[in-house]
Coordinates of C-alpha atoms and ligand atoms in Angstrom, one line a residue:
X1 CA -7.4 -0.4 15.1
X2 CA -7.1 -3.8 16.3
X3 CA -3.5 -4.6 15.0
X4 CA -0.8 -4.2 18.0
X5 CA 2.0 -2.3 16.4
X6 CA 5.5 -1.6 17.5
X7 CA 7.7 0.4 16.0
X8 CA 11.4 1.8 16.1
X9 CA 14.9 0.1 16.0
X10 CA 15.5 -3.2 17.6
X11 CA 11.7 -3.7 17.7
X12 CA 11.8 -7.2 17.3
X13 CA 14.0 -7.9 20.0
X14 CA 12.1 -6.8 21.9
X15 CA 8.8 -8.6 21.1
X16 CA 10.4 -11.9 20.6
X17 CA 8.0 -13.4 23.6
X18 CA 5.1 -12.2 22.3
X19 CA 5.9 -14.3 19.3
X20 CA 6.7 -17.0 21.1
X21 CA 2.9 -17.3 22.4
X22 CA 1.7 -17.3 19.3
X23 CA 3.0 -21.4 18.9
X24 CA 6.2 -23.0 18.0
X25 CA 5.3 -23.5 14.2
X26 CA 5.6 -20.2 12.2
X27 CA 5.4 -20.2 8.1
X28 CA 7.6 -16.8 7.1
X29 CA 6.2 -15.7 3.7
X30 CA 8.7 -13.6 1.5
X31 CA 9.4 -12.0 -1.9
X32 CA 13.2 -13.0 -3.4
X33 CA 15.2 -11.1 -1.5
X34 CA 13.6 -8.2 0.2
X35 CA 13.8 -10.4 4.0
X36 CA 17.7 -10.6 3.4
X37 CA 18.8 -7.6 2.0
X38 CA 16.9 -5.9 4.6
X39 CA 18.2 -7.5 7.3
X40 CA 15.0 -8.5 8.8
X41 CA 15.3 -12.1 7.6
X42 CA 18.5 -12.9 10.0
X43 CA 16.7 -11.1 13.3
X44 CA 13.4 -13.2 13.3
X45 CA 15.7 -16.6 12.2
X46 CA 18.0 -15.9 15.5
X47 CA 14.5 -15.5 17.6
X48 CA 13.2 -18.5 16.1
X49 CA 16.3 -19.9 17.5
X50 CA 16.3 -18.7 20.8
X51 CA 12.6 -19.5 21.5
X52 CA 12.4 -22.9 19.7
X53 CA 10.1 -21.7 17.2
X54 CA 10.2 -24.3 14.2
X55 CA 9.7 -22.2 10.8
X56 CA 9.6 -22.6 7.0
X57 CA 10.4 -20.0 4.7
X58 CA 7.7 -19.6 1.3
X59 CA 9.8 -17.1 -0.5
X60 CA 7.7 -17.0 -3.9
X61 CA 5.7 -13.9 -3.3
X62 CA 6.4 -11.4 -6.5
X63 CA 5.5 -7.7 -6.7
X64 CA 1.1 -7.3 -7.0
X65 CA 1.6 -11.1 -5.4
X66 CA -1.3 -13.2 -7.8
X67 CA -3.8 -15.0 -5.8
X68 CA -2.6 -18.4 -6.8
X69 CA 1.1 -17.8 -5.0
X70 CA -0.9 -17.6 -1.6
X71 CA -2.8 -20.5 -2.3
X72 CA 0.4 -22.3 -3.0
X73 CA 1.8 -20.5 0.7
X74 CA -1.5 -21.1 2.4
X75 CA -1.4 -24.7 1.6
X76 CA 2.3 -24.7 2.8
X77 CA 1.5 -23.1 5.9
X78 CA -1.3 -26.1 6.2
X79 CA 0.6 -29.1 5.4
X80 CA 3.1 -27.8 8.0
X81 CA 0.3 -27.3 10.6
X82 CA 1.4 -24.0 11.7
X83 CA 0.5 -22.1 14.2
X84 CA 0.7 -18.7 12.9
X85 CA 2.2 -16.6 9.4
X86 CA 4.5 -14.6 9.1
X87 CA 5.2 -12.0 6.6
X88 CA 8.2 -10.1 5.5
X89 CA 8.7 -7.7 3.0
X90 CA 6.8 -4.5 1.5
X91 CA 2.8 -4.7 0.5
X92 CA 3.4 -7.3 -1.7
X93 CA 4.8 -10.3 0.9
X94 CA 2.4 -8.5 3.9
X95 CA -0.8 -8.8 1.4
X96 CA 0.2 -12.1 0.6
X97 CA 0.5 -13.0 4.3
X98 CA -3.3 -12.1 5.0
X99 CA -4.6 -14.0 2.7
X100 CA -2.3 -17.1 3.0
X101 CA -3.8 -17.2 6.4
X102 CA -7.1 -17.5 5.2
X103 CA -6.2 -20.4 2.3
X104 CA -4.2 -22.2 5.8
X105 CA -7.3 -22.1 7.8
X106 CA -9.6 -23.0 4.7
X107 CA -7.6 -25.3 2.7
X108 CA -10.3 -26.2 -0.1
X109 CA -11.3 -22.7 -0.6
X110 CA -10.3 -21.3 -4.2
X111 CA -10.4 -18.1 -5.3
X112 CA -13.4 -17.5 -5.9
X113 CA -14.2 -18.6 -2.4
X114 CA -11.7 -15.8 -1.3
X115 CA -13.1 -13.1 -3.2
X116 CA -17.0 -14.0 -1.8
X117 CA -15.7 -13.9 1.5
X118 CA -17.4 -17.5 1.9
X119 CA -14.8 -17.9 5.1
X120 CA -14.7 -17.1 8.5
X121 CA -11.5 -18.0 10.2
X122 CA -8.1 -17.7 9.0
X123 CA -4.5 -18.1 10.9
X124 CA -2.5 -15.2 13.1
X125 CA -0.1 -12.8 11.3
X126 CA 2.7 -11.4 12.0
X127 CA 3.7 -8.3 9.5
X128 CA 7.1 -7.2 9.2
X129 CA 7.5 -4.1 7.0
X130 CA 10.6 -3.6 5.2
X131 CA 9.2 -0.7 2.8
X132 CA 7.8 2.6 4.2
X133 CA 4.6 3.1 1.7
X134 CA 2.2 0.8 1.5
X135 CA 1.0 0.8 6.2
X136 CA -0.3 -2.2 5.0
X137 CA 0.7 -3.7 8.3
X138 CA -2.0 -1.7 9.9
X139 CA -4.7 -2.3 7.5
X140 CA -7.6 -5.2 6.9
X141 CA -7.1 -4.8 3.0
X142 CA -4.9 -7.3 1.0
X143 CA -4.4 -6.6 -2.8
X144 CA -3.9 -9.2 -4.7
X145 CA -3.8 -9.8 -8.5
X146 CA -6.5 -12.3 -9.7
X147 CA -6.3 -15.0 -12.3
X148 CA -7.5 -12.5 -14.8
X149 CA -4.3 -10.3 -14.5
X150 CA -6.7 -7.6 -12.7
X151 CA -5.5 -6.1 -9.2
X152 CA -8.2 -6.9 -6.8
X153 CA -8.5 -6.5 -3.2
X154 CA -10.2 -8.3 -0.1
X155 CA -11.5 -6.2 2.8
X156 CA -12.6 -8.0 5.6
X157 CA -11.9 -7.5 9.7
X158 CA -10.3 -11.4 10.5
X159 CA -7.4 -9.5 8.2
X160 CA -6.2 -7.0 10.3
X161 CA -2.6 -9.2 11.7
X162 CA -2.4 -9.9 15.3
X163 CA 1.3 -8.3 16.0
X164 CA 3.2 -5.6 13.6
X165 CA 6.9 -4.9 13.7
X166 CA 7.9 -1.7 11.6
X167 CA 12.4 -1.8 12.1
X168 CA 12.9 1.8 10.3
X169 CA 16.2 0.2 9.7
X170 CA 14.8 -2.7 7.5
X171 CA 14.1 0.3 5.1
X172 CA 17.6 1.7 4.5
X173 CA 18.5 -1.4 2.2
X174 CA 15.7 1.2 -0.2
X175 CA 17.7 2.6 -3.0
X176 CA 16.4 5.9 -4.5
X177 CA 13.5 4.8 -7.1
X178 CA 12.3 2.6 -4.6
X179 CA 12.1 4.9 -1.6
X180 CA 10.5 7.5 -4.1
X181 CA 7.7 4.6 -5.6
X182 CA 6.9 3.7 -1.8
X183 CA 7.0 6.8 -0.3
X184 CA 4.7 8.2 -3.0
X185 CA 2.1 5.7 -2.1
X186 CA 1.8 6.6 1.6
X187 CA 1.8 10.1 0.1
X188 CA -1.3 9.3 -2.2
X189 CA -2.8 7.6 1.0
X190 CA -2.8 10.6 3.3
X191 CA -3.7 13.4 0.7
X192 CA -6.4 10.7 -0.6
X193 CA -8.2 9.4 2.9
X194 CA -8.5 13.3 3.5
X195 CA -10.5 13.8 0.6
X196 CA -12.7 10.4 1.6
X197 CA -16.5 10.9 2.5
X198 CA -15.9 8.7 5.2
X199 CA -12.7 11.0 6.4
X200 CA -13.4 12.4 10.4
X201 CA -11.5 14.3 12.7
X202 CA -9.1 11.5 13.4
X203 CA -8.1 10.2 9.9
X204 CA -7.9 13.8 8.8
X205 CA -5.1 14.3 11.7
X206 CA -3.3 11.8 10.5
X207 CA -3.2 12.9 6.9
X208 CA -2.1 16.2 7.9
X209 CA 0.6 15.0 10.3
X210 CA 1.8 12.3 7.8
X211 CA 1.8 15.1 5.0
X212 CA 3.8 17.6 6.9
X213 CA 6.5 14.9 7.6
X214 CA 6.7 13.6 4.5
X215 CA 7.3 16.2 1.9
X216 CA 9.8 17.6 3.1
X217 CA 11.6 14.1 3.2
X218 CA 10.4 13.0 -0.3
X219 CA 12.0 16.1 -1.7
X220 CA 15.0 15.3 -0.1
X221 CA 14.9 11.8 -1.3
X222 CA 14.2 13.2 -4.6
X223 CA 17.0 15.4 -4.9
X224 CA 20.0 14.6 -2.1
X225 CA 19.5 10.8 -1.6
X226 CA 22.8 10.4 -0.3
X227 CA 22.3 12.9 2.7
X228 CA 19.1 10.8 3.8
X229 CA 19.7 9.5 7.4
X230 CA 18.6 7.3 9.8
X231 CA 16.0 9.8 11.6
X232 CA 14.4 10.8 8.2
X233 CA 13.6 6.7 7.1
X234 CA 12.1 6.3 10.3
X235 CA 10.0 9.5 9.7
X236 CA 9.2 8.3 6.4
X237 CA 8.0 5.4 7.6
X238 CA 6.1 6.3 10.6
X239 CA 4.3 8.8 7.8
X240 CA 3.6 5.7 5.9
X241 CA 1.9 3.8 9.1
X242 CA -0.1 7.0 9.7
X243 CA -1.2 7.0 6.1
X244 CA -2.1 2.8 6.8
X245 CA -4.5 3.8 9.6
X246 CA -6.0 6.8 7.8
X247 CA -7.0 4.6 4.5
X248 CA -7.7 2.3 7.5
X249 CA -10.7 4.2 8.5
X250 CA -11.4 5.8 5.3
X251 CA -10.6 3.5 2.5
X252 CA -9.0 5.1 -1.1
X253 CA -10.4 7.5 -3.6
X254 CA -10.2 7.3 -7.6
X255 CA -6.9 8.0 -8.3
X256 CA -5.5 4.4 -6.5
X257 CA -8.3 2.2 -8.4
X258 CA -7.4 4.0 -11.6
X259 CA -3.6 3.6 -10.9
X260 CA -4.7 -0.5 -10.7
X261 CA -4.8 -0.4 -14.3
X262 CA -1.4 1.2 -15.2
X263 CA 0.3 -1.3 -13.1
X264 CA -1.7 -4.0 -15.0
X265 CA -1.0 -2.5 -18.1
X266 CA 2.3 -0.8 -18.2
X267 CA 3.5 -2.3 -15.0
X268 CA 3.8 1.0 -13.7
X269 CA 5.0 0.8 -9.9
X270 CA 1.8 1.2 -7.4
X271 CA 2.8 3.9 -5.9
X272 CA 3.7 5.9 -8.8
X273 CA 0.4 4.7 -10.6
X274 CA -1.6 6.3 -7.6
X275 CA 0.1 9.4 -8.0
X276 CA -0.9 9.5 -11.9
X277 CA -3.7 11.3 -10.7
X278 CA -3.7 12.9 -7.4
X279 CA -2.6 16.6 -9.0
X280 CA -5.6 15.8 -10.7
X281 CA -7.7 14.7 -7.3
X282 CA -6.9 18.5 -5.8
X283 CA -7.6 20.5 -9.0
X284 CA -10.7 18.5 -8.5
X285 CA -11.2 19.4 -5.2
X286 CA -10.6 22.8 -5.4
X287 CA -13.6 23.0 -8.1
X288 CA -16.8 20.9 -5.7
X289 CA -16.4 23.7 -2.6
X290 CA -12.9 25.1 -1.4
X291 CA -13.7 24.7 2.2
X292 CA -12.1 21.0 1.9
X293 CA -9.1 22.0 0.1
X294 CA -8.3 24.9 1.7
X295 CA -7.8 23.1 4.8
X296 CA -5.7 20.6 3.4
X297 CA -3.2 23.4 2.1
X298 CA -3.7 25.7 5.2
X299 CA -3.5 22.7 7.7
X300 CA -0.7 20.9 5.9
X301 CA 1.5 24.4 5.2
X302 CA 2.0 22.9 1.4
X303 CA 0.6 24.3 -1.8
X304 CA -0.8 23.0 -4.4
X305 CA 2.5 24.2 -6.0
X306 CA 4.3 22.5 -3.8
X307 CA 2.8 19.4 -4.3
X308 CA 2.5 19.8 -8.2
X309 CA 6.5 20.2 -8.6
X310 CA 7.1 17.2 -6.2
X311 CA 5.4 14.8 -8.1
X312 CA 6.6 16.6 -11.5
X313 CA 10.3 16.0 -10.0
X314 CA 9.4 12.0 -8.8
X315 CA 7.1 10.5 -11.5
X316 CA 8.9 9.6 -15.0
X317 CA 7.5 10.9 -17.9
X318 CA 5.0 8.0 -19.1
X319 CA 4.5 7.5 -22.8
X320 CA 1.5 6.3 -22.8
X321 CA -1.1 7.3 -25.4
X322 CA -4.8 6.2 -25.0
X323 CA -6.7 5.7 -27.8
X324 CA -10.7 6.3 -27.8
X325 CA -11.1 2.9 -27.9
X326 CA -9.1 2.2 -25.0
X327 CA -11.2 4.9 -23.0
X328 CA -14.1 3.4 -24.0
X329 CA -13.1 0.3 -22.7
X330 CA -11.8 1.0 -19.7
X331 CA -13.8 3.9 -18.4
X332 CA -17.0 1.5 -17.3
X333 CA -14.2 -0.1 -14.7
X334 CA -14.9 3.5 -12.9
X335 CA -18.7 3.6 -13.2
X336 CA -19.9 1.9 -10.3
X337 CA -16.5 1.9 -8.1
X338 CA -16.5 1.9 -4.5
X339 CA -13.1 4.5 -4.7
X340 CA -14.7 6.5 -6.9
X341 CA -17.8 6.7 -5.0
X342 CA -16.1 7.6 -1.7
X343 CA -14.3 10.9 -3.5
X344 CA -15.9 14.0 -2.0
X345 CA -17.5 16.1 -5.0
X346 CA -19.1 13.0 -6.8
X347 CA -17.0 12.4 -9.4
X348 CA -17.8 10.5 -12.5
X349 CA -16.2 8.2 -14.8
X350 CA -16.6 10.8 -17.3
X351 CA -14.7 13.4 -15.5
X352 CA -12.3 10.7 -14.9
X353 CA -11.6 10.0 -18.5
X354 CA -11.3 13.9 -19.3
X355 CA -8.2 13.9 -16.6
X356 CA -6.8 10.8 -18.8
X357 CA -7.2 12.2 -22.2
X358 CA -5.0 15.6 -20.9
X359 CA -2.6 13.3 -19.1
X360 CA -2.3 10.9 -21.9
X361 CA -3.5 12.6 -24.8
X362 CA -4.6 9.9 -27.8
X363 CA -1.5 11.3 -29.9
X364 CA 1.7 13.1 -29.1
Ligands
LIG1 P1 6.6 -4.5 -3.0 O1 5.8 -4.9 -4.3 O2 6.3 -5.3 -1.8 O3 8.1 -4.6 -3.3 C1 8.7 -3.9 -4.4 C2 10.1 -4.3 -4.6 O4 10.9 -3.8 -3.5 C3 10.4 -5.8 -4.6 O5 11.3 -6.1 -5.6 C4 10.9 -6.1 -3.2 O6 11.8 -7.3 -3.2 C5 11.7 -4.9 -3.0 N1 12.0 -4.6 -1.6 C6 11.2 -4.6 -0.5 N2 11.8 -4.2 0.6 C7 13.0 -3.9 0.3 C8 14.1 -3.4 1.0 N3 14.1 -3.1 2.3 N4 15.3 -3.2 0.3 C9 15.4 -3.4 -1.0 N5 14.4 -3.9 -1.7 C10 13.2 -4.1 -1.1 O7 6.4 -3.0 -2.8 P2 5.4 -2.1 -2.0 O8 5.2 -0.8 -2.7 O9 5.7 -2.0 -0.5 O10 4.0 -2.9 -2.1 C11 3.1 -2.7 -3.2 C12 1.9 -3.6 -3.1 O11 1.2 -3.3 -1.9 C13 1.0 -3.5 -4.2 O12 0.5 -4.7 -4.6 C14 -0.1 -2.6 -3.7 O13 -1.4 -2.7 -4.4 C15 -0.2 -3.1 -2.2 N6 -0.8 -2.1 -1.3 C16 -1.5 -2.6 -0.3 C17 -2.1 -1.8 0.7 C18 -2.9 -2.4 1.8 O14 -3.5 -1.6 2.6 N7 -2.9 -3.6 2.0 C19 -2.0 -0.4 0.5 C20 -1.3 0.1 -0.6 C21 -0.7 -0.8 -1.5 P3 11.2 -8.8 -3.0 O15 10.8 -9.2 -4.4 O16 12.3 -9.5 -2.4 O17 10.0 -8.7 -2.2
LIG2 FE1 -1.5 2.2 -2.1

């Protein structure tokens, strides 16, 4: 992993010359309020202070951040000649970020040109986490939504940022649903990069070490939020780096492309849209040769059970009812899909659509 990452409290302090030498002009690019209320906002302004930096704030990044808000921030960061961008926030500002950079160092690329990967340089980043789910700081990926409305992400290497800062205090501004949504979707990541064909000794450690940790804590967070301290956000969200550099090496399965469409949809949260489906992605995996799965229970210490009544007790109860039509609509999206390909077991779009007819039966 190319991305040097510091984590823990104070972290920033402690880095502030290493962001010094990245150059004095630094665009910081932010959802509404997640850089305040976090706190993270008011330590990077007084290092910006102490070391000179000059700095302009983009704060227009919304949740699933649309392609055309980091044009807007790229050309920002452009027309200000800066020397390196910055992001603050959860998925949404970091993902925006990464691809900002590449609109600064390319200002006449669209989106098109984004997607075709017609580009070959882009600006440093700096990620600052302020949600433990997502590891985005960690990865190379940046999801974006398109001019279509449909979430699509960019893979390439020049992504990966240059520094990350992960303040486990930047993540205690979290109130319950929002802790639960994030900390589901570095849940999906670990339980979903084990079941990866591209999963090796390494990711698969990670998965189980981020699993082991992280139950535990989303049940707590689930049912005593109050009693959740200090020590358990920063475990949460080293869990949720650890599930960043397992997707890292293994990408996603099924269950986060076909969460893409609930969010697009019915605006589910991402991490609860992954999780639609991942009850599903182990009764799935127990079916295609039990070696896999067994593991993951034996190696994690959690059932299946376990893992059922946790994500019973987290996700709301959807109302959603898919008609035929709608399957038959959507269920090509999954045909030829690089998640769907990676799951272990080759699954296929059909079996897919059988999991969404019992999940979301046509009527009630
Ligand atoms: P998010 O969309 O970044 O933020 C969700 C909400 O939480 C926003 O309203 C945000 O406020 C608020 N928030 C953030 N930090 C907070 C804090 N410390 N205290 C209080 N509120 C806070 O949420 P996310 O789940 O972290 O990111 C989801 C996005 O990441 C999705 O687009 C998903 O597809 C993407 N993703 C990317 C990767 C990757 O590898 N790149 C992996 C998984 C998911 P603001 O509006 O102020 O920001
Ligand atoms: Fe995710």
């Amino acid at each position: 992993m190319p991305v040097k990452l510091y984590t823990g409290k104070g972290i920033l302090e402690k880095h502030k010359e290493q962001l010094a030498e990245l150059g004095g002009r630094c665009v910081v690019i932010t959802g509404k309020s997640s850089a305040v209320r976090s706190g993270a906002l008011a330590d990077i302004q007084r290092i910006f202070e102490e070391t000179g930096t000059e700095y302009e704030i983009y704060d227009g990044i919304s949740e699933n951040p649309s392609v055309s808000s980091c044009i807007e921030a790229g050309r920002k960061a452009y027309a200000f000649q800066a020397s390196y961008i910055m992001g603050i926030g959860g998925g949404s500002p970091l993902d925006a970020a990464k691809a900002a950079a590449v609109f600064a160092a390319n200002p006449d690329l669209d989106e098109k040109g984004l997607y075709a990967m017609t580009w070959n340089r882009v600006l440093p980043t700096v990620l600052v986490g302020t949600t433990a789910g997502t590891g985005s700081e960690v990865t190379k990926v940046s999801v974006l939504t398109n001019s279509e409305g449909r979430k699509k992400s960019v893979h390439h290497d020049l992504l990966y940022p240059v520094l990350a800062f992960g303040d486990p205090a930047y993540t205690a501004s979290m109130g319950r649903t929002l802790t639960l949504t994030t900390g589901t979707d570095a849940l999906t990541h670990l339980t979903e990069s084990f079941f990866s064909k591209k999963a090796n000794d390494i990711s698969r450690a990670c998965s189980i070490e981020g699993i082991r940790n992280l139950i535990p804590l989303l049940e707590k967070a689930a049912d005593h939020f109050d009693d959740l301290t200090e020590e358990d956000r920063e475990i949460i969200y080293n869990a949720s780096i650890l599930g960043g550099m397992a997707i890292a090496a293994t990408g996603t399965v099924f269950p986060h492309n076909v969460g893409y469409y609930f969010t697009e949809e019915y605006q589910i949260p991402h991490g609860f849209a992954s999780a639609l489906l991942t009850d599903d992605l182990l009764s799935f995996e127990e079916t295609c040769g039990r070696e896999y799965a067994d593991a993951f229970y034996e190696r994690t210490g959690i059932s299946h059970e376990r893992f059922r009544k946790l994500l019973r007790k987290v996700l709301p109860e959807y109302e959603i009812h898919l008609s035929e039509e709608t399957l038959q609509d959507i269920l090509p999206r999954w045909q030829n899909n690089g998640t769907v390909k990676n799951t272990r077991g080759d699954i296929t779009s059909e079996e897919i659509g059988k999991m969404l007819r019992r999940k979301f039966p046509e009527t009630e």
